[in-house]
Coordinates of C-alpha atoms and ligand atoms in Angstrom, one line a residue:
X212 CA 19.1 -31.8 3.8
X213 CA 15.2 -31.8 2.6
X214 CA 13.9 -28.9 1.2
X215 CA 10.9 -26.8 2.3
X216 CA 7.9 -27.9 1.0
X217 CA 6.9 -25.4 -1.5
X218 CA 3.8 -27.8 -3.2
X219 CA 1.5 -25.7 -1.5
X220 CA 3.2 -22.4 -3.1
X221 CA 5.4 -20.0 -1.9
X222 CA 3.2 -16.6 -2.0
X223 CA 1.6 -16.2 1.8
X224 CA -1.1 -13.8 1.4
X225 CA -3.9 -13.4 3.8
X226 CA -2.5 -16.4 6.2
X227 CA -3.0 -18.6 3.2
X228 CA 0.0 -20.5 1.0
X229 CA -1.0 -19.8 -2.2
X230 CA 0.4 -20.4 -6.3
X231 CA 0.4 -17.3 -8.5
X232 CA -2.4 -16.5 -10.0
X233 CA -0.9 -17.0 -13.1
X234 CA 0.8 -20.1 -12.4
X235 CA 4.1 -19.4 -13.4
X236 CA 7.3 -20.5 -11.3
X237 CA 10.9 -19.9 -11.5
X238 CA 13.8 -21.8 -10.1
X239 CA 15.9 -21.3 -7.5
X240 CA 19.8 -23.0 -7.2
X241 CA 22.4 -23.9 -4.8
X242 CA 25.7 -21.2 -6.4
X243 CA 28.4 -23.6 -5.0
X244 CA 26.2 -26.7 -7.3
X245 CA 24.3 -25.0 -9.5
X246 CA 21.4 -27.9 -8.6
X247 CA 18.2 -26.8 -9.0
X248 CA 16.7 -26.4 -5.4
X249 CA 12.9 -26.1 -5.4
X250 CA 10.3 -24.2 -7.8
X251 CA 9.3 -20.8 -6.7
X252 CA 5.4 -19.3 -7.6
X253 CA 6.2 -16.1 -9.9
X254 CA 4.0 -13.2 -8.2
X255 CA 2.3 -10.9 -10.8
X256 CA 0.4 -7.5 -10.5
X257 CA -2.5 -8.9 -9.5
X258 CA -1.0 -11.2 -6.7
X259 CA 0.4 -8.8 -5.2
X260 CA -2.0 -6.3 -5.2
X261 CA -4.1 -9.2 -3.2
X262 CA -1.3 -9.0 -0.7
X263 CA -1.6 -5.1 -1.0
X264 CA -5.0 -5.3 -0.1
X265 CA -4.7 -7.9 2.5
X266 CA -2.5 -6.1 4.3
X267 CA -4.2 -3.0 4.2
X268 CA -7.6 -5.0 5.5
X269 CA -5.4 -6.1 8.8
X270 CA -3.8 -2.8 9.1
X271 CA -6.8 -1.5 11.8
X272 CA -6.8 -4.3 13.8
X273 CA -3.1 -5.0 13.9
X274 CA -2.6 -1.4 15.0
X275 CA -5.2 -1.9 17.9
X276 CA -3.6 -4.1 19.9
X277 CA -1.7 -3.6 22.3
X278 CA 2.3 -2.9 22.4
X279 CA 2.2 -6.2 24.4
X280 CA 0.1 -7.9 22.8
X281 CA 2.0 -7.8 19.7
X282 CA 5.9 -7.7 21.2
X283 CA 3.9 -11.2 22.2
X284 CA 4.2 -12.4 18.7
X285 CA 8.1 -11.3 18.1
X286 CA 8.9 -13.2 21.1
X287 CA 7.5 -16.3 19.9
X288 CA 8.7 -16.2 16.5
X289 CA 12.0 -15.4 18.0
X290 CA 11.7 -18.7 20.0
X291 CA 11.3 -20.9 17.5
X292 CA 13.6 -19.3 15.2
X293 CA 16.4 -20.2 17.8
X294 CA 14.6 -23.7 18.0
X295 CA 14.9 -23.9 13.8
X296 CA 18.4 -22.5 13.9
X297 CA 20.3 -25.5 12.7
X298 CA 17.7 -26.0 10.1
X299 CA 17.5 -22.6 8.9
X300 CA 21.4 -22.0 9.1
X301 CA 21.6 -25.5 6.8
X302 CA 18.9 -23.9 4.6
X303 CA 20.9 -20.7 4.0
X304 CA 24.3 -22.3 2.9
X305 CA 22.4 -24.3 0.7
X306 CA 20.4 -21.4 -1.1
X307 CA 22.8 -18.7 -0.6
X308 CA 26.8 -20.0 -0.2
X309 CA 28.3 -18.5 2.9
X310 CA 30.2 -21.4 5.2
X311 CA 27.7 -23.2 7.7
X312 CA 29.0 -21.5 10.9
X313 CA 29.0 -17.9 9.4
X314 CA 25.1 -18.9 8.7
X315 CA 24.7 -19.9 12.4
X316 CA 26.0 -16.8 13.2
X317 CA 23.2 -14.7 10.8
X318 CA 20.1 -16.6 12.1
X319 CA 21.5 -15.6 15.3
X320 CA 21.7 -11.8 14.7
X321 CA 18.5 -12.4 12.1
X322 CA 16.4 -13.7 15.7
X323 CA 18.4 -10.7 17.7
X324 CA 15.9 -7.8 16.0
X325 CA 12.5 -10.0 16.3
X326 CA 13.2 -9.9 20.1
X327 CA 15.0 -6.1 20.2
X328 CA 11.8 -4.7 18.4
X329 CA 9.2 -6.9 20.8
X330 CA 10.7 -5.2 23.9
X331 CA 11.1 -1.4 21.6
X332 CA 7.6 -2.2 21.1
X333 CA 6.5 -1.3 24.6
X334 CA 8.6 2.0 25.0
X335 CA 7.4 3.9 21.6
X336 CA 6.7 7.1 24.0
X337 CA 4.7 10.1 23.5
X338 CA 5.7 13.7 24.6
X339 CA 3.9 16.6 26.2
X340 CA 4.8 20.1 24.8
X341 CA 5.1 23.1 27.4
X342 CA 2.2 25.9 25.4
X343 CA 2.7 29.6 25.5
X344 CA -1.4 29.6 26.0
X345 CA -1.8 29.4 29.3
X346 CA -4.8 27.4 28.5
X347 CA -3.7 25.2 26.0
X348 CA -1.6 21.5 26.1
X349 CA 0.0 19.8 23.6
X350 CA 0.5 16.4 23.0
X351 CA 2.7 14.0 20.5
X352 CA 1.5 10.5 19.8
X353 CA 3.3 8.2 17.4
X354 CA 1.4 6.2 15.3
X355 CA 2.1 3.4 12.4
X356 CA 2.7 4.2 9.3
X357 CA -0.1 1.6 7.9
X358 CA 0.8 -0.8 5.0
X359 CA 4.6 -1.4 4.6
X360 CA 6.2 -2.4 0.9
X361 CA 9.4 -4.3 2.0
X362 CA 12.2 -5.5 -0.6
X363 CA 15.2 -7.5 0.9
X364 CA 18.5 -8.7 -0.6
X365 CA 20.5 -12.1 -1.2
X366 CA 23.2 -11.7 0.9
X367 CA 21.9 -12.0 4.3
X368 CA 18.4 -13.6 3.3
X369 CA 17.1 -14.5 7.0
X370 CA 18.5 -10.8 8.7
X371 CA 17.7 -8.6 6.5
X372 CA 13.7 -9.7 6.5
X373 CA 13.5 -9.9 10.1
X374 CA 14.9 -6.2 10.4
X375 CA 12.5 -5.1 8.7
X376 CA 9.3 -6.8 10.0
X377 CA 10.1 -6.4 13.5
X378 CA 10.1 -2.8 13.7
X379 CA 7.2 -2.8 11.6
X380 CA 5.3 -5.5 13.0
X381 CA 6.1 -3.9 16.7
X382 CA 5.1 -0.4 15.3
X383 CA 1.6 -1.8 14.3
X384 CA 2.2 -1.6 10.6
X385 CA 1.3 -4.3 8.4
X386 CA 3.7 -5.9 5.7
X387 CA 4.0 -7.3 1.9
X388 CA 7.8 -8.6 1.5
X389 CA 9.5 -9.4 -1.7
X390 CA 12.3 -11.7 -1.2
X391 CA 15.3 -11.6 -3.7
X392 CA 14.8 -13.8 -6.5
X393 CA 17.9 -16.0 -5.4
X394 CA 16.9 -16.8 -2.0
X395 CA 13.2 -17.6 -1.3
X396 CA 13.7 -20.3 0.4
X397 CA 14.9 -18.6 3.3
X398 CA 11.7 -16.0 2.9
X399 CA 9.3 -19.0 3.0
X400 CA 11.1 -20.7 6.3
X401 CA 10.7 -17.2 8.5
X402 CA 6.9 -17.3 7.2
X403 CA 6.3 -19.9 8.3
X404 CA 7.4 -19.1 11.9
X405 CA 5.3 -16.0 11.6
X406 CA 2.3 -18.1 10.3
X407 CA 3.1 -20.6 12.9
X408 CA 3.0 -18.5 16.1
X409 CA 0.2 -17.2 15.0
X410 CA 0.1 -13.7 13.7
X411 CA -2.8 -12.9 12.0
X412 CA -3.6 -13.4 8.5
X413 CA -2.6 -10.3 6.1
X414 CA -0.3 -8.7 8.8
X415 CA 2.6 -10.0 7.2
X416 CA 2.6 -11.2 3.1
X417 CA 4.5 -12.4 1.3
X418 CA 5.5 -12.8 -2.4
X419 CA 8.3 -14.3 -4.0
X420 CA 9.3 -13.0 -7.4
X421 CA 11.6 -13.1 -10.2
X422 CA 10.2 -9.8 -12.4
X423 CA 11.0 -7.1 -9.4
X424 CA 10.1 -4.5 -11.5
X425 CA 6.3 -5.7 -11.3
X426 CA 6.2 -6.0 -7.1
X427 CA 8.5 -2.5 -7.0
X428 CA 5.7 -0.9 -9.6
X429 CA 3.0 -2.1 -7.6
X430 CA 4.0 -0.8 -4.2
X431 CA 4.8 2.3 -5.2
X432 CA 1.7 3.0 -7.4
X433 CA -1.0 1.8 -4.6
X434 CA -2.0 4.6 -2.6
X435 CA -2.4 1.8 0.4
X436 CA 1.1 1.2 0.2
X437 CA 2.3 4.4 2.7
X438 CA 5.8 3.1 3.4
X439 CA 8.3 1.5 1.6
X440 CA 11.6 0.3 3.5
X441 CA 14.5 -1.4 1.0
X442 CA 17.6 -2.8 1.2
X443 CA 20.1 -3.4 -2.0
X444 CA 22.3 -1.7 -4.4
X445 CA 22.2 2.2 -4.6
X446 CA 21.1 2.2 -8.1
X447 CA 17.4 0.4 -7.3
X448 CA 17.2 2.2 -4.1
X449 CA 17.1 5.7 -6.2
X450 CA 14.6 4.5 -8.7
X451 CA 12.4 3.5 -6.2
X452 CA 13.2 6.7 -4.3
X453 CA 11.9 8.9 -6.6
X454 CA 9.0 6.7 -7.8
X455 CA 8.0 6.8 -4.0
X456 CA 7.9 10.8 -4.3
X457 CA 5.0 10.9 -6.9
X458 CA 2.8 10.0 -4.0
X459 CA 5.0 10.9 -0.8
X460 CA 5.7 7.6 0.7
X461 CA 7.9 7.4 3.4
X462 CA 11.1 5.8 2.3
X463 CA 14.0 4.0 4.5
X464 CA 16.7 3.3 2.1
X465 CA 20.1 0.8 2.7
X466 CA 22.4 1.2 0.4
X467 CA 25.6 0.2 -1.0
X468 CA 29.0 0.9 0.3
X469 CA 32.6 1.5 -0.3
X470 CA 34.3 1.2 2.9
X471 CA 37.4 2.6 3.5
X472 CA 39.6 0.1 6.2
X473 CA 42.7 2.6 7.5
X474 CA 45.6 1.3 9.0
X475 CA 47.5 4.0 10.7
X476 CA 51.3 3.8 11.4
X477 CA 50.4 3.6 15.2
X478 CA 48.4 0.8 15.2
X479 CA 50.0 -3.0 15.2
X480 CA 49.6 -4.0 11.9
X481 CA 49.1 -8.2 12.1
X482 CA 45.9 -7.1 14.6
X483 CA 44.8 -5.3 11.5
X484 CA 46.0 -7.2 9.1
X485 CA 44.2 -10.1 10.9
X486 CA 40.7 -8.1 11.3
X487 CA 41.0 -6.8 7.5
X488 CA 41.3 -10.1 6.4
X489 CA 38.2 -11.2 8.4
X490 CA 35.7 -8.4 7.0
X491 CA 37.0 -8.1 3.6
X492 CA 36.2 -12.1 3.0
X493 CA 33.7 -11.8 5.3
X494 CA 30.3 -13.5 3.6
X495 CA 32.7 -13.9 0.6
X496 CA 32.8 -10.2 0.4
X497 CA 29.3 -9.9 -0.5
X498 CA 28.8 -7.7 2.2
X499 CA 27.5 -3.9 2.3
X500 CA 30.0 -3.4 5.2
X501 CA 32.9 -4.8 3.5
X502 CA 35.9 -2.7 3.1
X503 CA 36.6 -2.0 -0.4
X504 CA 39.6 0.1 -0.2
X505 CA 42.5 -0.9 2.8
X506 CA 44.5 2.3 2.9
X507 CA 48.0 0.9 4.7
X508 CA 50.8 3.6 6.3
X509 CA 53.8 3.0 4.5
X510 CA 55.4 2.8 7.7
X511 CA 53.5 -0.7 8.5
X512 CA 53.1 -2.0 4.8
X513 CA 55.5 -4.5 4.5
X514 CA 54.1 -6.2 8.1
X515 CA 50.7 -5.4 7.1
X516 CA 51.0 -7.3 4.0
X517 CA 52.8 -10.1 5.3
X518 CA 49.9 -11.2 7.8
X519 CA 47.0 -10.4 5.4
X520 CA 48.4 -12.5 2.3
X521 CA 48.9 -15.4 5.2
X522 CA 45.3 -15.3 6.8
X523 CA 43.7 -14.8 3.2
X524 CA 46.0 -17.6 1.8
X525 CA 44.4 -19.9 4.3
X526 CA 40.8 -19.1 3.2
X527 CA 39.7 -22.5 2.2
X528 CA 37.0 -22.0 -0.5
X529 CA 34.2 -24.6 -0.9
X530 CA 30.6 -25.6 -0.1
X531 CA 29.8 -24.3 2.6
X532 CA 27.9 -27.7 4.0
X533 CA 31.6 -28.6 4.5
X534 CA 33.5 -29.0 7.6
X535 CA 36.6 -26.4 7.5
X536 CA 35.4 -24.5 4.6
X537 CA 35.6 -20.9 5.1
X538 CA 34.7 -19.1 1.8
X539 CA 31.7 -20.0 -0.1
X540 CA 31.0 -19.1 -4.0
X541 CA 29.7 -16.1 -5.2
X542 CA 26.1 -15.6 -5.7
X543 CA 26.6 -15.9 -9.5
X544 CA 27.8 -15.6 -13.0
X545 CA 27.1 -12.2 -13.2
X546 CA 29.1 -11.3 -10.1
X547 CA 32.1 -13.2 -11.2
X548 CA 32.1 -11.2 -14.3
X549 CA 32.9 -8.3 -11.8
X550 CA 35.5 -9.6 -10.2
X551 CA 37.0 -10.2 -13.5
X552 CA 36.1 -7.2 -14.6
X553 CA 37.8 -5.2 -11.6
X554 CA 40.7 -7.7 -11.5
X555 CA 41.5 -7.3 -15.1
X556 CA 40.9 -3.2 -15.2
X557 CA 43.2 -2.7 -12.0
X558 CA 46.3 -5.1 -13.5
X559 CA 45.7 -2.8 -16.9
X560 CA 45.6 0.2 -14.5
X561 CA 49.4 -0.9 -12.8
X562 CA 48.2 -3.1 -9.9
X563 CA 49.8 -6.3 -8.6
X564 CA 48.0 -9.2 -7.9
X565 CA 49.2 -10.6 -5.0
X566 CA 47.0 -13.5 -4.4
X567 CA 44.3 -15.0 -6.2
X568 CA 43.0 -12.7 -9.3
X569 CA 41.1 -15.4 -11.0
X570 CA 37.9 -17.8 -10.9
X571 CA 38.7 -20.7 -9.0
X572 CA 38.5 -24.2 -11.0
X573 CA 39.1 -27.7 -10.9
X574 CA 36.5 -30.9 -9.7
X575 CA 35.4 -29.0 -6.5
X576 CA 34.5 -25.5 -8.4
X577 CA 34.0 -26.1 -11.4
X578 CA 29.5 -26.5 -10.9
X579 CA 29.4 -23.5 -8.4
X580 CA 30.9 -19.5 -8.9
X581 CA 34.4 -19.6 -6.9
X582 CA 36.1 -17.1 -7.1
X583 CA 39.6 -17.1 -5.3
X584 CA 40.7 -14.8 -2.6
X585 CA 42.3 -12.1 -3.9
X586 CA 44.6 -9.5 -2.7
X587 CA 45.6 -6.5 -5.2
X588 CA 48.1 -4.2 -4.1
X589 CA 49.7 -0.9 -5.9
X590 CA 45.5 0.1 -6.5
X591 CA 45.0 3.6 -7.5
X592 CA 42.3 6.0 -7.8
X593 CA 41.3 5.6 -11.8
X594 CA 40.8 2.3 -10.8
X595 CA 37.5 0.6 -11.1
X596 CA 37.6 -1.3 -7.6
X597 CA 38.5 1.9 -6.2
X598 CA 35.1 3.6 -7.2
X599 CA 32.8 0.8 -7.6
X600 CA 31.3 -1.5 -4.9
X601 CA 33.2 -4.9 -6.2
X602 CA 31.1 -7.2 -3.7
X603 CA 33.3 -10.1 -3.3
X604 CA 36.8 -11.3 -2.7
X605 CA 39.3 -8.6 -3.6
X606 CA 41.3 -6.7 -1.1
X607 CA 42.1 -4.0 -3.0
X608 CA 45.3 -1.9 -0.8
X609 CA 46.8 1.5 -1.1
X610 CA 49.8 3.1 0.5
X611 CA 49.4 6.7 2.4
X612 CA 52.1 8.9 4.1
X613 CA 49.6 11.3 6.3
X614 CA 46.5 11.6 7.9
X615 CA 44.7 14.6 5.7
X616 CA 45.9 12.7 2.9
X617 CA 43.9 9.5 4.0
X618 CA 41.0 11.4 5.0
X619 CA 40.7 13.2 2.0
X620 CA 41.2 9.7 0.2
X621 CA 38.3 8.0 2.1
X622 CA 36.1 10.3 1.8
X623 CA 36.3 10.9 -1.7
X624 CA 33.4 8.5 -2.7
X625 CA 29.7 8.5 -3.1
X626 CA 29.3 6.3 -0.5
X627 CA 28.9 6.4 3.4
X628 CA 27.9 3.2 5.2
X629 CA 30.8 1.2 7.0
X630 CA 34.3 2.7 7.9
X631 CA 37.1 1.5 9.7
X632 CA 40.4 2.9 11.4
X633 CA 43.0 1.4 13.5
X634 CA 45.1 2.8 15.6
X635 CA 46.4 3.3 19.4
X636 CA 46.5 7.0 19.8
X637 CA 42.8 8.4 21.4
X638 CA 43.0 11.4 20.2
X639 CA 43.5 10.5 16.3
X640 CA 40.9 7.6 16.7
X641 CA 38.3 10.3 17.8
X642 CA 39.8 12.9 15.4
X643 CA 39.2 10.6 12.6
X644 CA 36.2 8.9 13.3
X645 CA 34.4 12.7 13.2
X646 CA 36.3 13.5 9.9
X647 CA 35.1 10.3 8.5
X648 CA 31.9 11.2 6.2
X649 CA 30.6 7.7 6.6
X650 CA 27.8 6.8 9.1
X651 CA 29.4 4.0 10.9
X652 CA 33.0 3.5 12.3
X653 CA 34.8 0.7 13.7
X654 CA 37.9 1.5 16.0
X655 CA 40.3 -1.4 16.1
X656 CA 36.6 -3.7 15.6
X657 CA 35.6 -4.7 12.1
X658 CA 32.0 -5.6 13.5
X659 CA 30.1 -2.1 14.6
X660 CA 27.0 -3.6 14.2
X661 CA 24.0 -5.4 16.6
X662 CA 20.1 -5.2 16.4
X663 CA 20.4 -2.6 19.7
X664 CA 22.8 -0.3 17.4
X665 CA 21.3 2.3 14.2
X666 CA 22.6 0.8 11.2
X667 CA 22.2 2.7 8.1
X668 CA 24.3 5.2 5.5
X669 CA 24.6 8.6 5.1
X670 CA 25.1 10.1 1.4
X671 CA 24.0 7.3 -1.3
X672 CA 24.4 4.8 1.2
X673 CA 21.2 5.6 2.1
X674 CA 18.3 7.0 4.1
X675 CA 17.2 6.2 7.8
X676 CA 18.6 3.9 10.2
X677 CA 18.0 0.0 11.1
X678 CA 17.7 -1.7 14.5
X679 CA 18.7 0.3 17.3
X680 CA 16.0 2.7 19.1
X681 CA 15.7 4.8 15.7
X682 CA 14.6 1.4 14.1
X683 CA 10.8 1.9 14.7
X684 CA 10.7 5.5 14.6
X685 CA 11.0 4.5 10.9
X686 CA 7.4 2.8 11.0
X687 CA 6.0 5.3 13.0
X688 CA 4.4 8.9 11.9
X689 CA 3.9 11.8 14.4
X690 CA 0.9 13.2 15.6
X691 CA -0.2 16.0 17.6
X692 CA -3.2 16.9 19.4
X693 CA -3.3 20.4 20.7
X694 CA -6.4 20.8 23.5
X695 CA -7.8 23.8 24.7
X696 CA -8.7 23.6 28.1
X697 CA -10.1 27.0 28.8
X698 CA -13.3 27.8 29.9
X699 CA -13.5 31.0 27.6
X700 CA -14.3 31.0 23.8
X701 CA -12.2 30.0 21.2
X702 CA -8.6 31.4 20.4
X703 CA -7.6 33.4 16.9
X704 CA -5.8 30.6 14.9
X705 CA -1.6 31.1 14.4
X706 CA -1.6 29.4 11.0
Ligands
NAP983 P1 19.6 -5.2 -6.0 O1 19.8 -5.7 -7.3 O2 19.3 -3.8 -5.7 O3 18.4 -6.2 -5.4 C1 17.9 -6.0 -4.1 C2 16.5 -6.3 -4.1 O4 15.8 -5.4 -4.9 C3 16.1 -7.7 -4.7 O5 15.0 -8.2 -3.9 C4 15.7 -7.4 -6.1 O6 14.9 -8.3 -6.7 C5 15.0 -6.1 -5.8 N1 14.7 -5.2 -7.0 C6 15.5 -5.0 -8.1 N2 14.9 -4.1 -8.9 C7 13.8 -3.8 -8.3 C8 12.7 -2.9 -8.7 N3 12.7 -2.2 -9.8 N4 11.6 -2.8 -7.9 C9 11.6 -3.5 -6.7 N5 12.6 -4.3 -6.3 C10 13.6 -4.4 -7.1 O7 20.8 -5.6 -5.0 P2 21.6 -6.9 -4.9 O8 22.7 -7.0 -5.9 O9 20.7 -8.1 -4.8 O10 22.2 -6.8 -3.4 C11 23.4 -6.3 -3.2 C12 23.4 -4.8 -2.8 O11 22.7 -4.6 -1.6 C13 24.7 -4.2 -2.6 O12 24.9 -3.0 -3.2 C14 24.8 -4.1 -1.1 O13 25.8 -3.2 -0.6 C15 23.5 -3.8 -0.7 N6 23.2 -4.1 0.7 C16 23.0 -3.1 1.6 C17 22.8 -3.4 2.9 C18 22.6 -2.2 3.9 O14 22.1 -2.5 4.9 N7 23.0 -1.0 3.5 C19 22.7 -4.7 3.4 C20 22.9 -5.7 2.5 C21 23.1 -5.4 1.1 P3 15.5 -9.5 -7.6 O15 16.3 -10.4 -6.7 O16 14.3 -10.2 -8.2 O17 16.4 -8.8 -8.6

């Protein structure tokens, strides 16, 4: 497929396609190739403190218009996304490696929150507040936030933009995103819808990078940067957590996971079996909603296993342009190193591999980063893979007897996005699902998530919530008037 065109440079700041100032560029590559893709402009200090500022310029204006006016935009740009899907979905594979038809699927749910947040737009209501003053009212407005630092992921390179700058852009804040350095491409194809419909110049900026640090430094030491919303690993979203404290940004925060998939001995285990297998290999495993440790009742093992090592056994691993492929490579060296890493650690540890346990090679893999579907069982907790996000394809299962046991199991982590349970009794699926110290639970589903539901992680999982109505409360700030409408003098203040 043809490229973008990035001749013109891939920074957008101020409605303008621009180079860096400094004129440096770094590549980007296909992981299932390793061919060099396109050129991307490097953004330095200065470039994006010109998108800072840009921004900040549009921020009155943008915030003036009305809810409509500006839910008008989001339904354009959702338009021709759907109109660009093919393209876009095409693009994604290329740049990123998950299968063509789980890429259709993103641009889909990516195109899902520009038109959720244009309707949200029109119903960000105000309150009225009951006064013990007889001659007093009170009244709640929310307002945006102002100038909004964004910093999105690889692994879902069209989704995770878009749920980010429609709430903002509905909200009335303006926006500087920073890509991840491995898939620009994608960045560059939704500004250009944005540019294209229309929205006006410095509402939305962006620059592509490949020193983070710089854009991270500069967004949270610019006083006109007032909110900054990111998505990746737990470890960046702290530092940047606690940089944004020095000047009391607001921060929304989504992190990594370590989902816990339980199969109790109620449930039919092929149906599970069939759904682990799913959302464990799901985007490769690159997921932050992928299960990372399948907790199986003895009871159900042996069936359990059976169906699982079948369905994962027919993964077929290749480029993702490829009809009937249905694993794609991993985003890199660096995260086959981990697989490695966890593989070899857990076999040292007493673990069985099952399936897989090693980088895939031959004529077909030998250019990208396969790794092959993996299934470890006999996993314990001084395990690596059972503490660590692994981010790929290892199913890492553990036997349990009871259901305090496997509570107290899945709990015991750091982490709190994505759970799952199966079972057929109602009163254990409810029972478990409010013991569960994880923000989001699937019953018998391995897909609790849609741009009308909160998304987001409790404990380091993260802060605030994603799509949903609490989506754009997270670009908004309170306000509240309080008016005196007595005709005698003033009242002694309450403090
Ligand atoms: P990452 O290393 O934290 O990178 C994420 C983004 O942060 C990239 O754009 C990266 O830029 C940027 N970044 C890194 N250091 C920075 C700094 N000092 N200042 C500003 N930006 C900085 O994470 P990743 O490995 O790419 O992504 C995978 C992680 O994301 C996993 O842990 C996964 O669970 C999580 N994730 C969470 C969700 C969720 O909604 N909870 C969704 C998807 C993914 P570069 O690309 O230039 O390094």
């Amino acid at each position: 497929m043809a490229m973008p065109d990035t001749g013109a440079g891939t920074l957008y700041i101020d409605g303008k396609w621009r180079h860096a100032a400094a004129g440096r560029t770094f590549p980007v590559t296909n992981p299932a190739t390793s061919e060099v893709l396109a050129q991307i402009s490097a953004a330095e200090t200065q470039d994006v403190r010109e998108a800072v500022a840009a921004a900040e310029s549009a921020f009155p204006g943008w915030a003036a218009r009305t809810a409509y006016e500006r839910a008008g935009y989001l339904h354009e740009a959702h338009r021709l996304m759907l109109e660009r899907a093919e393209d876009l979905a095409r693009l994604m594979t290329t740049e990123q490696g998950k299968p063509l038809r789980t890429a259709r699927i993103e641009v889909q749910y990516a195109a899902d929150f520009l038109i959720w947040f244009a309707e949200e737009a029109k119903r960000v209501y105000g309150q009225t507040i009951p006064s013990s003053r007889a001659d007093q009212r009170f009244m709640v407005l929310h307002q945006p936030v102002g100038v909004v630092g964004a910093v999105t992921p690889w692994n879902y390179p069209i989704s995770m933009l878009t749920r980010k700058i429609g709430p903002a852009l509905a909200a009335g804040c303006t926006v500087v995103l920073k890509p991840a350095q491995q898939t620009p491409l994608c960045a560059v194809e939704v500004f250009r819808i944005l540019h294209e419909v229309g929205v006006p110049a410095g509402v939305v900026n962006l620059v592509t990078a490949d020193r983070a640090r710089i854009v991270g430094d500069e967004f949270l030491s610019n006083p006109a940067v007032r909110k900054l919303t990111f998505t990746g690993s737990t470890e960046v979203g702290k530092r940047l957590a606690e940089g944004a404290a020095r000047q009391i940004k607001r921060v929304s925060l989504e992190l990594g996971g370590h989902a816990p998939f339980i199969v109790f001995p109620d449930a039919d285990p092929a149906h599970a079996a069939r759904g682990a297998a799913l959302v464990k290999f799901l985007n490769t495993g690159q997921a932050c909603i992928c299960p990372n440790r399948i907790y199986v009742h003895r009871s159900v093992a042996d069936r359990f296993l059976e169906v699982l090592r079948d369905r994962v056994g027919r993964l077929k691993a290749g480029n993702g342009l490829e009809e009937g492929v249905t694993i794609g490579p991993l985003i890199d060296e660096g995260a086959l190193a981990k697989m490695d890493e966890h593989v070899t650690d857990a076999i040292g540890k007493g673990a069985t591999v099952t399936l897989g346990g090693e980088r895939l090679t031959g004529e077909k893999y030998d250019a990208g980063t396969f790794f092959a579907p993996t299934v470890l069982t006999d996993v314990t907790p001084e395990m690596l893979i059972y503490r660590e996000e692994t981010f790929g394809p290892i199913a890492p299962v553990v036997l349990f007897d009871d259901e305090d046991e496997v509570i107290k199991m899945a709990n015991d982590t750091n982490y709190g996005l994505a759970s799952y349970i199966y079972t057929n009794d109602l009163s254990r699926a409810l029972r478990v699902s409010e013991a569960l110290r994880f923000a989001m639970v699937g019953i018998n589903d391995i897909n609790p998530t849609s741009a009308a539901a909160p998304f987001g992680g409790v404990k380091e999982s993260g802060l605030g919530r994603e799509g949903g109505q609490e989506g754009i409360a997270e670009y908004l700030d309170t306000k509240l008037i309080g008016i005196s409408i007595g005709q005698a003098g003033p009242v002694a203040p309450r403090g």
